[in-house]
Amino acid sequence: RRLVAGVVAGLVVASAAAGAAGFAIGRTQQTPVRSPQALGGGTFPSPFGNGGPSFSFPFGTTTPSTSAAVPKAVTRSEAGLVDINTTLNYQQSAAAGTGIVLSSNGLILTNNHVIDGATTIHVTDLGNHQTYPATVVGYDATSDVAVLRLQGASGLTTATLASSPATVGQSVYAVGNADG
């Protein structure tokens, strides 16, 4: 029982650290834009087809810049990320998601829903572009977190985690598996 409680506590702390890392990356890359033309605001048609509601994107005083800061933030964080691809027990369907590298020997933090029901898990490290089979070390379905271990991995670049106070209106950038 103590081991399970320790793993769950570790997963919750690691999940909070992952959120802080994403926030820190966004905070360091924020560039205010004050021109309404640069914001691209306006009313957009419904994504649900004819007759659906339209959506308004209000003009604001701060928005993330589309300058080189975004690619720089993505490049800096990508080396500590992984793409996760799974085969599910249900009719051999597939699922995908993203994780962060916690240790150079292949401990990965991801969401439980990414690996829930998986019969096989393959993880591609975005730092070295190698694909590894993975096993589940532990998970907490209620908190939607899971830890994986990559088989045969070593020397991986770990995610850089940071913390700073949040302020309303700050921009963050999400980097993830496009298939997940």
mmCIF file of C-alpha atoms in Angstrom:
data_model
loop_
_atom_site.group_PDB
_atom_site.id
_atom_site.type_symbol
_atom_site.label_atom_id
_atom_site.label_comp_id
_atom_site.label_asym_id
_atom_site.label_seq_id
_atom_site.Cartn_x
_atom_site.Cartn_y
_atom_site.Cartn_z
ATOM 1 C CA ARG A 1 0.000 0.000 0.000
ATOM 2 C CA ARG A 2 2.812 2.434 0.804
ATOM 3 C CA LEU A 3 4.490 1.752 -2.536
ATOM 4 C CA VAL A 4 1.254 2.451 -4.434
ATOM 5 C CA ALA A 5 0.656 5.623 -2.403
ATOM 6 C CA GLY A 6 4.222 6.737 -3.111
ATOM 7 C CA VAL A 7 3.855 6.112 -6.844
ATOM 8 C CA VAL A 8 0.536 7.999 -6.934
ATOM 9 C CA ALA A 9 2.032 10.916 -4.999
ATOM 10 C CA GLY A 10 5.002 10.962 -7.362
ATOM 11 C CA LEU A 11 2.694 10.974 -10.374
ATOM 12 C CA VAL A 12 0.714 13.915 -9.015
ATOM 13 C CA VAL A 13 3.927 15.885 -8.369
ATOM 14 C CA ALA A 14 5.275 15.022 -11.821
ATOM 15 C CA SER A 15 1.984 16.062 -13.428
ATOM 16 C CA ALA A 16 2.140 19.426 -11.662
ATOM 17 C CA ALA A 17 5.751 19.831 -12.795
ATOM 18 C CA ALA A 18 4.737 19.118 -16.400
ATOM 19 C CA GLY A 19 2.088 21.835 -16.220
ATOM 20 C CA ALA A 20 4.617 24.243 -14.762
ATOM 21 C CA ALA A 21 7.040 23.428 -17.582
ATOM 22 C CA GLY A 22 4.465 24.231 -20.233
ATOM 23 C CA PHE A 23 3.588 27.440 -18.458
ATOM 24 C CA ALA A 24 7.248 28.447 -18.122
ATOM 25 C CA ILE A 25 7.929 27.854 -21.817
ATOM 26 C CA GLY A 26 4.947 29.993 -22.762
ATOM 27 C CA ARG A 27 5.841 32.728 -20.307
ATOM 28 C CA THR A 28 9.384 33.108 -21.602
ATOM 29 C CA GLN A 29 8.197 33.316 -25.187
ATOM 30 C CA GLN A 30 5.334 35.804 -24.778
ATOM 31 C CA THR A 31 5.472 38.911 -26.953
ATOM 32 C CA PRO A 32 2.553 41.367 -26.720
ATOM 33 C CA VAL A 33 0.904 42.532 -29.929
ATOM 34 C CA ARG A 34 -1.311 45.599 -29.743
ATOM 35 C CA SER A 35 -2.450 45.948 -33.350
ATOM 36 C CA PRO A 36 -6.014 44.638 -33.978
ATOM 37 C CA GLN A 37 -5.001 43.804 -37.555
ATOM 38 C CA ALA A 38 -2.246 41.526 -36.249
ATOM 39 C CA LEU A 39 -4.675 39.716 -33.955
ATOM 40 C CA GLY A 40 -6.766 38.280 -36.767
ATOM 41 C CA GLY A 41 -9.973 38.739 -34.792
ATOM 42 C CA GLY A 42 -13.449 38.607 -36.245
ATOM 43 C CA THR A 43 -16.383 36.262 -36.665
ATOM 44 C CA PHE A 44 -15.822 32.790 -38.028
ATOM 45 C CA PRO A 45 -18.370 30.354 -39.530
ATOM 46 C CA SER A 46 -19.546 27.359 -37.595
ATOM 47 C CA PRO A 47 -17.258 24.322 -37.643
ATOM 48 C CA PHE A 48 -20.410 22.181 -37.390
ATOM 49 C CA GLY A 49 -21.682 22.850 -40.928
ATOM 50 C CA ASN A 50 -24.677 24.827 -42.170
ATOM 51 C CA GLY A 51 -26.991 26.326 -39.613
ATOM 52 C CA GLY A 52 -24.607 26.026 -36.675
ATOM 53 C CA PRO A 53 -23.513 28.903 -34.488
ATOM 54 C CA SER A 54 -20.678 31.164 -35.528
ATOM 55 C CA PHE A 55 -17.876 32.066 -33.169
ATOM 56 C CA SER A 56 -16.413 35.469 -32.418
ATOM 57 C CA PHE A 57 -12.763 36.017 -31.673
ATOM 58 C CA PRO A 58 -12.616 39.333 -29.801
ATOM 59 C CA PHE A 59 -9.787 41.753 -30.294
ATOM 60 C CA GLY A 60 -7.586 41.990 -27.228
ATOM 61 C CA THR A 61 -4.603 43.943 -26.092
ATOM 62 C CA THR A 62 -2.274 40.980 -25.747
ATOM 63 C CA THR A 63 -1.803 37.901 -27.870
ATOM 64 C CA PRO A 64 1.131 35.628 -28.616
ATOM 65 C CA SER A 65 3.385 36.747 -31.406
ATOM 66 C CA THR A 66 3.832 34.647 -34.499
ATOM 67 C CA SER A 67 7.499 35.605 -34.579
ATOM 68 C CA ALA A 68 10.442 33.241 -34.323
ATOM 69 C CA ALA A 69 9.806 32.995 -30.558
ATOM 70 C CA VAL A 70 7.239 30.236 -31.045
ATOM 71 C CA PRO A 71 9.498 27.919 -33.095
ATOM 72 C CA LYS A 72 12.325 28.622 -30.636
ATOM 73 C CA ALA A 73 10.120 27.582 -27.701
ATOM 74 C CA VAL A 74 9.018 24.458 -29.542
ATOM 75 C CA THR A 75 12.581 23.501 -30.450
ATOM 76 C CA ARG A 76 13.776 23.970 -26.863
ATOM 77 C CA SER A 77 11.024 21.816 -25.403
ATOM 78 C CA GLU A 78 10.829 19.144 -28.107
ATOM 79 C CA ALA A 79 13.983 17.280 -27.046
ATOM 80 C CA GLY A 80 12.348 16.401 -23.709
ATOM 81 C CA LEU A 81 9.125 15.141 -25.297
ATOM 82 C CA VAL A 82 7.973 11.845 -26.757
ATOM 83 C CA ASP A 83 5.234 10.668 -29.100
ATOM 84 C CA ILE A 84 3.349 7.669 -27.731
ATOM 85 C CA ASN A 85 1.555 5.236 -30.039
ATOM 86 C CA THR A 86 -0.449 2.335 -28.666
ATOM 87 C CA THR A 87 -2.351 -0.661 -29.926
ATOM 88 C CA LEU A 88 -5.545 -1.152 -27.968
ATOM 89 C CA ASN A 89 -7.189 -4.395 -26.957
ATOM 90 C CA TYR A 90 -10.475 -3.314 -28.523
ATOM 91 C CA GLN A 91 -10.538 -4.556 -32.157
ATOM 92 C CA GLN A 92 -6.814 -3.815 -32.539
ATOM 93 C CA SER A 93 -7.504 -0.080 -32.744
ATOM 94 C CA ALA A 94 -4.803 2.494 -32.067
ATOM 95 C CA ALA A 95 -4.352 5.564 -29.901
ATOM 96 C CA ALA A 96 -1.675 8.226 -29.633
ATOM 97 C CA GLY A 97 -0.504 10.874 -27.222
ATOM 98 C CA THR A 98 2.427 12.802 -25.863
ATOM 99 C CA GLY A 99 4.672 12.431 -22.839
ATOM 100 C CA ILE A 100 7.604 14.129 -21.183
ATOM 101 C CA VAL A 101 10.978 12.567 -20.444
ATOM 102 C CA LEU A 102 11.509 12.456 -16.675
ATOM 103 C CA SER A 103 14.818 10.577 -16.628
ATOM 104 C CA SER A 104 17.628 9.939 -19.080
ATOM 105 C CA ASN A 105 17.108 6.172 -18.704
ATOM 106 C CA GLY A 106 13.553 6.327 -20.024
ATOM 107 C CA LEU A 107 10.942 7.202 -17.408
ATOM 108 C CA ILE A 108 8.096 8.986 -19.200
ATOM 109 C CA LEU A 109 5.134 10.923 -17.778
ATOM 110 C CA THR A 110 1.932 10.833 -19.816
ATOM 111 C CA ASN A 111 -1.822 10.716 -19.335
ATOM 112 C CA ASN A 112 -3.542 7.513 -18.274
ATOM 113 C CA HIS A 113 -6.110 7.835 -21.069
ATOM 114 C CA VAL A 114 -3.246 7.554 -23.594
ATOM 115 C CA ILE A 115 -2.266 4.067 -22.391
ATOM 116 C CA ASP A 116 -5.567 2.808 -20.948
ATOM 117 C CA GLY A 117 -6.401 -0.535 -22.569
ATOM 118 C CA ALA A 118 -3.143 -0.696 -24.528
ATOM 119 C CA THR A 119 -1.749 -4.089 -25.456
ATOM 120 C CA THR A 120 1.438 -2.597 -26.931
ATOM 121 C CA ILE A 121 3.074 0.776 -26.392
ATOM 122 C CA HIS A 122 5.757 2.285 -28.621
ATOM 123 C CA VAL A 123 7.373 5.602 -27.779
ATOM 124 C CA THR A 124 9.389 7.811 -30.127
ATOM 125 C CA ASP A 125 11.809 10.176 -28.422
ATOM 126 C CA LEU A 126 11.727 13.545 -30.201
ATOM 127 C CA GLY A 127 15.296 14.283 -29.090
ATOM 128 C CA ASN A 128 16.989 11.315 -30.779
ATOM 129 C CA HIS A 129 14.145 10.097 -33.051
ATOM 130 C CA GLN A 130 14.514 6.519 -31.724
ATOM 131 C CA THR A 131 11.440 4.369 -31.080
ATOM 132 C CA TYR A 132 11.332 2.166 -27.970
ATOM 133 C CA PRO A 133 8.869 -0.424 -26.669
ATOM 134 C CA ALA A 134 7.479 0.712 -23.324
ATOM 135 C CA THR A 135 5.873 -0.787 -20.251
ATOM 136 C CA VAL A 136 3.598 0.830 -17.685
ATOM 137 C CA VAL A 137 5.319 1.488 -14.343
ATOM 138 C CA GLY A 138 2.197 2.874 -12.686
ATOM 139 C CA TYR A 139 -0.915 4.932 -13.255
ATOM 140 C CA ASP A 140 -3.722 6.769 -11.513
ATOM 141 C CA ALA A 141 -6.911 6.779 -13.589
ATOM 142 C CA THR A 142 -8.583 9.345 -11.320
ATOM 143 C CA SER A 143 -5.783 11.884 -11.817
ATOM 144 C CA ASP A 144 -5.289 10.741 -15.448
ATOM 145 C CA VAL A 145 -1.529 10.284 -15.101
ATOM 146 C CA ALA A 146 0.742 7.381 -15.970
ATOM 147 C CA VAL A 147 4.457 6.632 -15.899
ATOM 148 C CA LEU A 148 6.101 4.481 -18.575
ATOM 149 C CA ARG A 149 9.556 2.910 -18.813
ATOM 150 C CA LEU A 150 11.233 2.747 -22.204
ATOM 151 C CA GLN A 151 13.053 -0.530 -22.814
ATOM 152 C CA GLY A 152 16.711 -0.094 -23.741
ATOM 153 C CA ALA A 153 16.736 3.692 -23.484
ATOM 154 C CA SER A 154 19.684 5.660 -22.135
ATOM 155 C CA GLY A 155 21.092 9.140 -22.529
ATOM 156 C CA LEU A 156 17.715 10.742 -23.258
ATOM 157 C CA THR A 157 17.321 14.502 -22.913
ATOM 158 C CA THR A 158 14.997 15.212 -20.005
ATOM 159 C CA ALA A 159 12.319 17.875 -20.042
ATOM 160 C CA THR A 160 13.369 21.172 -18.523
ATOM 161 C CA LEU A 161 10.896 21.991 -15.783
ATOM 162 C CA ALA A 162 10.488 25.419 -14.253
ATOM 163 C CA SER A 163 8.002 27.288 -12.134
ATOM 164 C CA SER A 164 6.903 30.885 -12.003
ATOM 165 C CA PRO A 165 3.796 32.712 -10.892
ATOM 166 C CA ALA A 166 0.963 32.808 -13.411
ATOM 167 C CA THR A 167 -0.743 35.993 -14.470
ATOM 168 C CA VAL A 168 -4.023 36.376 -16.294
ATOM 169 C CA GLY A 169 -3.589 36.807 -20.020
ATOM 170 C CA GLN A 170 -0.200 35.153 -20.366
ATOM 171 C CA SER A 171 0.314 32.990 -23.412
ATOM 172 C CA VAL A 172 1.376 29.360 -23.347
ATOM 173 C CA TYR A 173 2.253 27.017 -26.180
ATOM 174 C CA ALA A 174 1.214 23.385 -26.301
ATOM 175 C CA VAL A 175 3.417 20.888 -28.080
ATOM 176 C CA GLY A 176 2.007 17.448 -28.667
ATOM 177 C CA ASN A 177 1.500 14.440 -30.887
ATOM 178 C CA ALA A 178 -0.591 15.552 -33.855
ATOM 179 C CA ASP A 179 -2.097 12.067 -34.033
ATOM 180 C CA GLY A 180 -3.120 12.111 -30.360
#
